[in-house]
Every structure is written in structure tokens, then in C-alpha cells.
Short mmCIF file of C-alpha atoms in Angstrom, two decimals:
data_model
loop_
_atom_site.label_atom_id
_atom_site.label_comp_id
_atom_site.label_asym_id
_atom_site.label_seq_id
_atom_site.Cartn_x
_atom_site.Cartn_y
_atom_site.Cartn_z
CA MET A 818 -48.63 -107.45 205.15
CA ARG A 819 -51.40 -109.93 204.86
CA ILE A 820 -53.50 -108.39 207.59
CA ALA A 821 -52.96 -105.33 206.27
CA ARG A 822 -54.52 -106.73 202.94
CA GLU A 823 -57.51 -108.69 204.61
CA GLN A 824 -58.31 -105.31 206.67
CA GLN A 825 -58.25 -103.27 203.31
CA TYR A 826 -60.44 -105.74 201.75
CA GLU A 827 -62.83 -105.98 204.62
CA GLN A 828 -63.04 -102.00 204.50
CA PHE A 829 -63.41 -102.21 200.61
CA VAL A 830 -66.42 -104.99 200.99
CA LYS A 831 -68.01 -102.94 203.99
CA GLU A 832 -67.90 -99.70 201.65
CA ASN A 833 -69.72 -101.44 198.69
CA GLU A 834 -72.47 -102.91 201.15
CA GLU A 835 -72.86 -99.28 202.28
CA LYS A 836 -73.12 -97.92 198.91
CA LYS A 837 -75.35 -100.66 198.09
CA LEU A 838 -77.72 -100.06 201.04
CA ARG A 839 -77.63 -95.99 200.06
CA LYS A 840 -78.73 -96.90 196.55
CA GLU A 841 -81.50 -98.93 197.71
CA GLN A 842 -82.68 -96.82 200.15
CA GLU A 843 -82.85 -93.89 197.32
CA LYS A 844 -84.67 -96.20 195.28
CA GLU A 845 -87.13 -96.71 197.79
CA ARG A 846 -87.55 -93.05 198.53
CA GLU A 847 -87.95 -92.46 194.75
CA ARG A 848 -90.59 -95.01 194.67
CA LEU A 849 -92.68 -93.49 197.50
CA VAL A 850 -92.23 -90.29 196.13
CA GLU A 851 -93.68 -91.65 192.98
CA GLU A 852 -96.75 -92.95 194.82
CA THR A 853 -97.75 -90.20 196.55
CA PRO A 854 -101.28 -89.59 195.28
CA LYS A 855 -101.47 -86.68 192.59
CA THR A 856 -104.70 -85.91 194.65
CA PRO A 857 -105.36 -85.69 197.83
CA PRO A 858 -108.18 -88.44 199.06
CA LYS A 859 -111.83 -86.96 200.13
CA THR A 860 -110.91 -87.03 204.10
CA VAL A 861 -107.72 -84.77 203.17
CA ALA A 862 -107.97 -81.01 202.84
CA SER A 863 -106.84 -79.64 199.34
CA ASN A 864 -103.68 -78.06 201.28
CA SER A 865 -100.74 -80.13 200.00
CA THR A 866 -98.94 -80.04 203.51
CA ASP A 867 -102.14 -82.21 204.65
CA ASP A 868 -100.98 -85.12 202.93
CA PRO A 869 -98.38 -86.96 204.83
CA TYR A 870 -96.63 -88.28 202.17
CA GLU A 871 -95.98 -85.33 200.03
CA PHE A 872 -95.17 -83.66 203.66
CA VAL A 873 -92.39 -86.41 204.07
CA ALA A 874 -91.09 -86.24 200.82
CA LYS A 875 -91.05 -82.35 200.33
CA LYS A 876 -88.98 -82.14 203.49
CA ILE A 877 -86.52 -84.97 203.06
CA THR A 878 -85.78 -83.53 199.45
CA GLY A 879 -85.59 -79.98 200.65
CA LYS A 880 -82.68 -80.06 202.92
CA LYS A 881 -79.60 -82.12 202.65
CA VAL A 882 -80.05 -82.87 206.29
CA VAL A 883 -83.56 -83.23 207.94
CA ILE A 884 -84.62 -84.85 211.39
CA PHE A 885 -87.74 -85.73 212.26
CA SER A 886 -87.96 -85.06 216.06
CA LYS A 887 -89.84 -84.42 219.25
CA LYS A 888 -88.47 -81.96 221.66
CA THR A 889 -88.83 -83.72 224.89
CA CYS A 890 -87.50 -87.03 223.19
CA PRO A 891 -83.75 -88.00 224.67
CA TYR A 892 -82.89 -90.02 221.52
CA CYS A 893 -83.92 -87.00 219.36
CA MET A 894 -81.59 -84.81 221.49
CA LYS A 895 -78.91 -87.47 220.95
CA ALA A 896 -79.21 -87.08 217.35
CA LYS A 897 -79.49 -83.50 217.43
CA GLN A 898 -76.30 -83.09 219.64
CA ALA A 899 -74.44 -85.68 217.42
CA LEU A 900 -75.13 -83.53 214.33
CA SER A 901 -74.33 -80.19 216.00
CA VAL A 902 -70.77 -81.37 216.27
CA TYR A 903 -70.44 -80.29 212.29
CA ARG A 904 -72.08 -76.81 212.55
CA ILE A 905 -74.00 -77.68 209.16
CA PRO A 906 -75.43 -74.40 207.76
CA ARG A 907 -79.14 -73.79 208.38
CA ASP A 908 -79.80 -73.76 204.48
CA HIS A 909 -78.93 -77.27 204.39
CA TYR A 910 -80.48 -78.44 207.82
CA GLU A 911 -83.99 -78.75 209.09
CA ILE A 912 -85.23 -79.77 212.38
CA VAL A 913 -89.11 -81.10 212.06
CA GLU A 914 -90.55 -80.66 215.48
CA LEU A 915 -93.24 -83.31 215.10
CA ASP A 916 -95.02 -81.87 218.70
CA ASP A 917 -95.17 -78.42 217.00
CA LEU A 918 -97.82 -80.25 214.69
CA PRO A 919 -101.41 -81.36 215.28
CA ALA A 920 -101.93 -84.71 216.77
CA GLY A 921 -103.61 -86.32 213.81
CA LYS A 922 -100.91 -85.09 211.46
CA VAL A 923 -98.18 -86.31 213.78
CA GLU A 924 -99.35 -89.86 213.61
CA ASN A 925 -100.01 -89.84 209.81
CA ILE A 926 -96.48 -88.61 209.40
CA GLN A 927 -94.95 -91.17 211.72
CA LYS A 928 -96.86 -93.70 209.79
CA VAL A 929 -95.26 -92.61 206.41
CA LEU A 930 -91.95 -93.02 208.06
CA GLY A 931 -92.52 -96.23 209.04
CA GLU A 932 -93.48 -97.28 206.07
CA MET A 933 -90.34 -95.52 204.07
CA THR A 934 -87.64 -96.54 206.64
CA GLY A 935 -89.21 -99.45 208.94
CA ALA A 936 -89.20 -97.23 212.29
CA SER A 937 -92.20 -95.13 212.88
CA THR A 938 -90.05 -93.80 215.83
CA VAL A 939 -88.28 -90.73 216.19
CA PRO A 940 -86.12 -89.06 215.61
CA ARG A 941 -85.67 -90.35 211.93
CA VAL A 942 -82.33 -88.80 210.45
CA PHE A 943 -82.08 -88.35 206.65
CA ILE A 944 -78.93 -87.00 204.87
CA ASP A 945 -79.29 -86.50 201.08
CA GLY A 946 -82.62 -88.14 200.96
CA ASN A 947 -81.50 -91.37 202.74
CA CYS A 948 -82.31 -92.56 206.23
CA LEU A 949 -79.55 -92.66 208.60
CA GLY A 950 -81.88 -93.93 211.18
CA GLY A 951 -82.51 -92.72 214.85
CA GLY A 952 -80.60 -91.31 217.72
CA ASP A 953 -78.46 -94.38 218.28
CA ASP A 954 -77.61 -95.16 214.87
CA THR A 955 -76.86 -91.37 214.47
CA VAL A 956 -74.15 -91.25 217.47
CA GLN A 957 -72.79 -94.60 216.13
CA ALA A 958 -72.22 -92.91 212.61
CA LEU A 959 -70.51 -89.95 214.44
CA THR A 960 -68.01 -92.23 216.55
CA SER A 961 -67.29 -94.52 213.48
CA GLY A 962 -66.24 -91.33 211.07
CA LYS A 963 -69.50 -92.24 208.61
CA LEU A 964 -71.69 -89.53 209.72
CA ALA A 965 -68.62 -86.63 208.50
CA GLN A 966 -68.55 -88.87 205.53
CA LEU A 967 -72.30 -88.90 204.64
CA LEU A 968 -72.38 -85.30 205.52
CA LYS A 969 -69.32 -84.50 202.83
CA GLU A 970 -70.77 -86.40 200.16
CA ALA A 971 -74.43 -85.02 200.75
CA GLY A 972 -72.64 -81.45 200.50
CA ALA A 973 -73.84 -80.32 203.82
CA ILE A 974 -70.29 -79.46 205.56
#
């Protein structure tokens, strides 16, 4: 009985830590969105999709699940495969293939992702605007059941 209570308490503490982390990530995302320049710098064209901060912010707030990916990256393939288990409807899910974009834009987007998440590598998986992590993080979340929980909380499945 005591062991069960200890396990319950540990689970409670873990869930609270995860909630706290998600809230911190949400605050950081909101801060970055607020800091996005309202007018692009002179070196950036006036098209809003040329502003990497605005591009990333629009993508991660536009869908419940967003993956910034590259087609030939094995970690990106792992993340996409892990998410495919849930058959997320296309209106809730977007894959942003960076190798379909101009090279200079890719570098800027990855720099923004690095500032937002602490890692500029791909994949970067966002669920409900919060960064889950990369390919290994996504697979780990799948095996632990955390991925299903996050997708349900986001209303993606």
C-alpha cells in the first residue's frame, strides 16, 4: 500500500512538473511572438512570410501539431512516423519541410527555432504551440504515453 502511495505521489509530482514546463514554454512562445518586430527590418522584404520570427509564430499557432522537418533527415522521419500512429486530421497537422524553402530562409528559421527552443536542429515538434522536442523526444513521448496525452489535451485527436 505504501509503495502504491509513493508511486502515486511520484506520478503527481511528475505531472505537475510537466504542466509547469508547458506553461513556461507557452509564456516563452508568447514572449517571442510579442517581441516579433511589427515592421520588418530594411534588409527583409515587406512580405510577412520573409520575417522568420513571424513565419515560425504563425506556423506554430496555426495548427495544433507542427513539425519543422527536412525530408532526408532520419530523426525527422522518426518524429513523423511516431505522430502517424495517431492519424491526426490534416486540418490539425502541418509538416514544414525546410528543404522546400530558400537556403537563406532555412538558416533564419532554424536560428529562430534555436532561440525559442534551445535547439536549432530538426525536427522541432510543436503541439498546441509548445515544443515537444526532436525525433528522439517524440518517440520517447510515444512510448511513455505522453504523446497521446498531449495530443488529446490539444484537441488534435
